mmCIF file of C-alpha atoms and ligand atoms in Angstrom:
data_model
loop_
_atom_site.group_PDB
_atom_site.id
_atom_site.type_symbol
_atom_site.label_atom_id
_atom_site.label_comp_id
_atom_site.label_asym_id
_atom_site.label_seq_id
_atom_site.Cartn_x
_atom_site.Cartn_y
_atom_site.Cartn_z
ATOM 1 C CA UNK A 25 13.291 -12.477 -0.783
ATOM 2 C CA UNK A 26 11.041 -10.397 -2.985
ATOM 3 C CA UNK A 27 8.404 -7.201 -1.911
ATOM 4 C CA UNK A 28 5.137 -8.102 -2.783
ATOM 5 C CA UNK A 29 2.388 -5.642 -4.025
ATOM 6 C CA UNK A 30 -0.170 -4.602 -1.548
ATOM 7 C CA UNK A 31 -3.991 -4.136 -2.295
ATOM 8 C CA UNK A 32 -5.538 -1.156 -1.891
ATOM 9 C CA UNK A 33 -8.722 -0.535 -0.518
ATOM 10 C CA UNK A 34 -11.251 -0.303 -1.539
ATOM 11 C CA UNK A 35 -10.293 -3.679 -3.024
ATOM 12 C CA UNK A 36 -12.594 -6.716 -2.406
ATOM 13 C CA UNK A 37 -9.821 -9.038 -1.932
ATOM 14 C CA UNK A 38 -9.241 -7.520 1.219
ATOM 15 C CA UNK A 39 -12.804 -8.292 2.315
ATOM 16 C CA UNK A 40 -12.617 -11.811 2.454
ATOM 17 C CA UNK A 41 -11.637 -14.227 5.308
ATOM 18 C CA UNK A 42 -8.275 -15.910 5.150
ATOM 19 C CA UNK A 43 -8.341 -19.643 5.646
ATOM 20 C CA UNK A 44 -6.827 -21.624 8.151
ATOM 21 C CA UNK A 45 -2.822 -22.932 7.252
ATOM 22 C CA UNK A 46 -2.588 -26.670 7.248
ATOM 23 C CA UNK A 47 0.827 -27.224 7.617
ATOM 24 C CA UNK A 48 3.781 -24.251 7.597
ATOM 25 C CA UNK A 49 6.309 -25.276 4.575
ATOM 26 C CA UNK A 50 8.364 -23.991 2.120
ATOM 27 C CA UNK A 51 5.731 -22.016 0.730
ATOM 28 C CA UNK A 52 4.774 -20.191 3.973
ATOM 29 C CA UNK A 53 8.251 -19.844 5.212
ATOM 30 C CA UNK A 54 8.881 -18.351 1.520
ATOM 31 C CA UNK A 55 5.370 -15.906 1.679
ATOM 32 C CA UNK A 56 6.477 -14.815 5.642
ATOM 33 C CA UNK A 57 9.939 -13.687 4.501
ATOM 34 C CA UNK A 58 8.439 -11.505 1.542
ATOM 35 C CA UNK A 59 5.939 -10.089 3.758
ATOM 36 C CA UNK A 60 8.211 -9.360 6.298
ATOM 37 C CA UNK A 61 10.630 -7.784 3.755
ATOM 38 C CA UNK A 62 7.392 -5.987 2.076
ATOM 39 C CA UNK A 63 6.462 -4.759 5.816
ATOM 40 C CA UNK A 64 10.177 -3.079 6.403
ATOM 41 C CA UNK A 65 10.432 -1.340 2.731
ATOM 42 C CA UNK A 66 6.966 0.288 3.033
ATOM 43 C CA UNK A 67 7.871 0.919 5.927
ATOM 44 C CA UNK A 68 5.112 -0.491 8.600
ATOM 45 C CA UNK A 69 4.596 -2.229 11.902
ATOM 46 C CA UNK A 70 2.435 -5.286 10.750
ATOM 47 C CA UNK A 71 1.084 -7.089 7.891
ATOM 48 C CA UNK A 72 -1.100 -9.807 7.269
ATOM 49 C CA UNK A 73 -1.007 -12.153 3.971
ATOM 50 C CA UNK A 74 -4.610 -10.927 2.313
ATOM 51 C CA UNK A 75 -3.008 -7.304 2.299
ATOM 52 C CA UNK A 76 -0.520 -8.898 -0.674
ATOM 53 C CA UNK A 77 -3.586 -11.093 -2.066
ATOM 54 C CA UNK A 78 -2.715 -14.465 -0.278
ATOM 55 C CA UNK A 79 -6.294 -15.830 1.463
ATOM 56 C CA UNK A 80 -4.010 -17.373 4.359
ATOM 57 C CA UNK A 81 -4.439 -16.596 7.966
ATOM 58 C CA UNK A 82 -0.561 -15.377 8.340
ATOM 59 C CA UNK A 83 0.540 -12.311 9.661
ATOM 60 C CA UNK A 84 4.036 -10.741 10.300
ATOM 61 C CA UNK A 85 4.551 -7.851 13.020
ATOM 62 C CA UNK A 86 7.624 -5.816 13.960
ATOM 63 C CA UNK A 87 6.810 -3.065 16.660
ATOM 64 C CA UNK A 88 10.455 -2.438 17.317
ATOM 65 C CA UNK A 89 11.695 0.908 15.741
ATOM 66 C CA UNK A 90 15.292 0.142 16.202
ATOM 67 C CA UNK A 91 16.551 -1.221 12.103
ATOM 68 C CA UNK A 92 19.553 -3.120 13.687
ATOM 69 C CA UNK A 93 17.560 -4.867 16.692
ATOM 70 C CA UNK A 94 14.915 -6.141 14.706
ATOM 71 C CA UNK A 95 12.044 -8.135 16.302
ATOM 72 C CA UNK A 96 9.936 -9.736 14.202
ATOM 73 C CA UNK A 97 6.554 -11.606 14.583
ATOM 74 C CA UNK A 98 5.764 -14.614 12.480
ATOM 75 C CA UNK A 99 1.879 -15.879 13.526
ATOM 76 C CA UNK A 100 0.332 -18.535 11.698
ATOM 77 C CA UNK A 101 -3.334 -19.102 12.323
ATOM 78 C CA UNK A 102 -3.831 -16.668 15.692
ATOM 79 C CA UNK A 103 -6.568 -16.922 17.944
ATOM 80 C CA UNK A 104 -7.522 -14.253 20.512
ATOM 81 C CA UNK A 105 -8.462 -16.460 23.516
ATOM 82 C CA UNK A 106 -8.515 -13.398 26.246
ATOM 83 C CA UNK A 107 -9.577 -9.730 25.643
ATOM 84 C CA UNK A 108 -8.870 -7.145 28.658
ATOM 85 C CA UNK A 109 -12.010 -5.044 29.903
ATOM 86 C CA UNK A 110 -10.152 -2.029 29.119
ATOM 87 C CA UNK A 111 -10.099 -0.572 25.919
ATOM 88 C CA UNK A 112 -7.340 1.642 24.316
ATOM 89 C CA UNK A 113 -8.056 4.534 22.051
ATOM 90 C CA UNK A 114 -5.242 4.561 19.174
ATOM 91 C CA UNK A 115 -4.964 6.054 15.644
ATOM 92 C CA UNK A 116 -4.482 3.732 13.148
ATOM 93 C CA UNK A 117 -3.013 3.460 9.771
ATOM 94 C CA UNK A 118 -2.783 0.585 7.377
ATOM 95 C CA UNK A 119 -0.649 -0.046 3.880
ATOM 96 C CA UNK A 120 -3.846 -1.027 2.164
ATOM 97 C CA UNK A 121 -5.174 3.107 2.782
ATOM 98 C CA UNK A 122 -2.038 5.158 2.621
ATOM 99 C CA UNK A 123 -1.854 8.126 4.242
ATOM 100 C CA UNK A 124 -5.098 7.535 6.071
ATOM 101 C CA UNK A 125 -5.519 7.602 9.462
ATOM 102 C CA UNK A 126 -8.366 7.333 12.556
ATOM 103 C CA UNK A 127 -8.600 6.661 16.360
ATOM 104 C CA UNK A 128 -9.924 2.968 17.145
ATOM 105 C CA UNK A 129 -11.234 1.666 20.449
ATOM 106 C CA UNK A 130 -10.098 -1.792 21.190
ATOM 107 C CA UNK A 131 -9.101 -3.609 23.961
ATOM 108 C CA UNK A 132 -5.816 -2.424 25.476
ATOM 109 C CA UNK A 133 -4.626 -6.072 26.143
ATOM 110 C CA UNK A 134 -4.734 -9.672 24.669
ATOM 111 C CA UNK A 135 -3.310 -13.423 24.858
ATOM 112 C CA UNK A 136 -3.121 -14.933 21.031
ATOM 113 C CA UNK A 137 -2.198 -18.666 20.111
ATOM 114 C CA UNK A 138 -0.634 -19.276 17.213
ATOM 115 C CA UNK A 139 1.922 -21.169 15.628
ATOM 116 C CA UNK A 140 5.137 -20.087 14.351
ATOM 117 C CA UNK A 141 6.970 -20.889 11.130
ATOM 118 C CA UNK A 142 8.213 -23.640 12.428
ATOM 119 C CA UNK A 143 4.820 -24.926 13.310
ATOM 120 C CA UNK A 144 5.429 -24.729 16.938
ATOM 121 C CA UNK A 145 2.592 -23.465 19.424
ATOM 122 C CA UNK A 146 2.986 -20.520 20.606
ATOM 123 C CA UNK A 147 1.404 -17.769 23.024
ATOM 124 C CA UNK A 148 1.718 -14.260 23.698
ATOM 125 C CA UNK A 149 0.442 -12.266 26.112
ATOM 126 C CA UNK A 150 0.107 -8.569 25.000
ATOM 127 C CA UNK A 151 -1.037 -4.794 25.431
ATOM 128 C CA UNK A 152 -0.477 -1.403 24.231
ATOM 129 C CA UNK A 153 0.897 -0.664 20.658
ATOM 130 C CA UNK A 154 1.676 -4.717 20.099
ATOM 131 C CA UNK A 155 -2.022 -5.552 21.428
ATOM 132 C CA UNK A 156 -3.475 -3.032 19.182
ATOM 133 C CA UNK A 157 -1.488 -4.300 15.840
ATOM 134 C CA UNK A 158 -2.315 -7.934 16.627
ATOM 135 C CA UNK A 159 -6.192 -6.900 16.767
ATOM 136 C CA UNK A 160 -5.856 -4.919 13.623
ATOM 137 C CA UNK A 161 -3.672 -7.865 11.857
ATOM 138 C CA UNK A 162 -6.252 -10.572 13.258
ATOM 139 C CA UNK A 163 -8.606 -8.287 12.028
ATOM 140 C CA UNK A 164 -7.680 -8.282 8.216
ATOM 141 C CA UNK A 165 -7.639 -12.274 8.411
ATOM 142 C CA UNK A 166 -11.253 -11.980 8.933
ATOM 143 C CA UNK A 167 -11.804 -9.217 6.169
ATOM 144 C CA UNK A 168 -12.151 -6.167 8.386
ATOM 145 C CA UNK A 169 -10.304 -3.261 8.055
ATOM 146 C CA UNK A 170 -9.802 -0.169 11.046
ATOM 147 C CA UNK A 171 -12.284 1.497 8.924
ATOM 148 C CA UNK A 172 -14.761 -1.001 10.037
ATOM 149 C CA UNK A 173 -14.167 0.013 13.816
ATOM 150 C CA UNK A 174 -15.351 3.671 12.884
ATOM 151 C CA UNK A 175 -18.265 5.564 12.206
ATOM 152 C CA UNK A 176 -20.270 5.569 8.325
ATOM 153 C CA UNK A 177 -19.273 8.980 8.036
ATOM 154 C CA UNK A 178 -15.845 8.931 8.173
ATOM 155 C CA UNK A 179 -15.203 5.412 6.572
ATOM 156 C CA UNK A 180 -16.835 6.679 3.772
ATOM 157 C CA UNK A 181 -14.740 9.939 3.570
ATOM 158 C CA UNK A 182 -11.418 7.365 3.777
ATOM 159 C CA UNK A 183 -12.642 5.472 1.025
ATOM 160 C CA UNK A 184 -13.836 7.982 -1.144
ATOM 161 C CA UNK A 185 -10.271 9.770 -0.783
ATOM 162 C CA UNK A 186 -8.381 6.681 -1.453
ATOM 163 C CA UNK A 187 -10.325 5.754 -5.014
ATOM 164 C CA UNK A 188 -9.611 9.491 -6.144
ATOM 165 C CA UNK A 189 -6.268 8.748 -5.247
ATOM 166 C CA UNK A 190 -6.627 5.289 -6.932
ATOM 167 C CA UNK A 191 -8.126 7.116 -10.001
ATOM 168 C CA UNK A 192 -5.710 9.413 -10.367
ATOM 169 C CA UNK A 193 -2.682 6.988 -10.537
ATOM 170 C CA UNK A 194 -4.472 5.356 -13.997
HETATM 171 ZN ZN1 ZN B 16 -3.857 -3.025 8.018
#
């Protein structure tokens, strides 16, 4: 296994929508272990493949903070079929803006299909902290970032801090 770079916004890669995965092989398998690897060094909760420049709708999450009972997410091609009326106020992060943070209304629960590495359907019914990563993961497969979910005004002030930041690593 090998930890893969992630972009960093602003970065237009991450703006783009992720296609659909014909068939999970090798390949995948091969890109879902790295990412999932990637996820645990930086360390995080969830990933999805455009964050480390692959235009694939995958995405690994991992909500469990317990190192030696590990349980990890491998989604291939999600849909959201049912959204809660609720909504859930959460901060977010993400690895593409380090160290940045904001609160995010979404809905507090949601059933996903997907299919796992092994290509098998699968669904999941969720809510709370796992509800809110899928949406943000899901999220990033169609180019949006938590940013997105917030007002002008303080997207703005995320991105300008993060390509100072940027600027100052050169
Ligand atoms: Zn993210």
């Amino acid at each position: 296994m090998s930890i893969l770079p992630v972009l960093i916004a602003p970065d237009p890669r991450l703006k783009l929508k992720s296609k659909p995965v014909k068939n999970v092989n090798e390949l995948e398998r091969k890109l879902i272990e790295d990412m999932l690897e990637t996820m645990y060094i930086e360390p995080g909760i969830g990933l999805a493949a455009p964050q480390v420049g692959h235009n694939s709708r995958i995405i690994v999450i991992d909500i469990s903070d317990n190192k030696e009972d590990r349980q990890p997410y491998r989604i291939v091609n999600p849909i959201i079929t049912w959204v809660s009326e609720d909504d859930n106020i959460s901060e977010e992060g993400c690895l593409s803006l380090p160290q940045q943070y904001a609160e995010v209304v979404r809905p507090r629960a949601i059933k996903v299909n997907y299919i796992d590495q092994n290509n098998v359907r699968q669904s999941l019914e969720a809510d709370g902290l796992l509800a809110t990563c899928l949406q943000h993961e899901i999220d990033h497969l169609e180019g949006i970032l938590f940013v997105d979910h917030i007002s002008a005004l303080k997207r703005n002030m995320i991105l300008r801090k993060l390509i100072k930041s940027k600027r100052g690593q050169n």
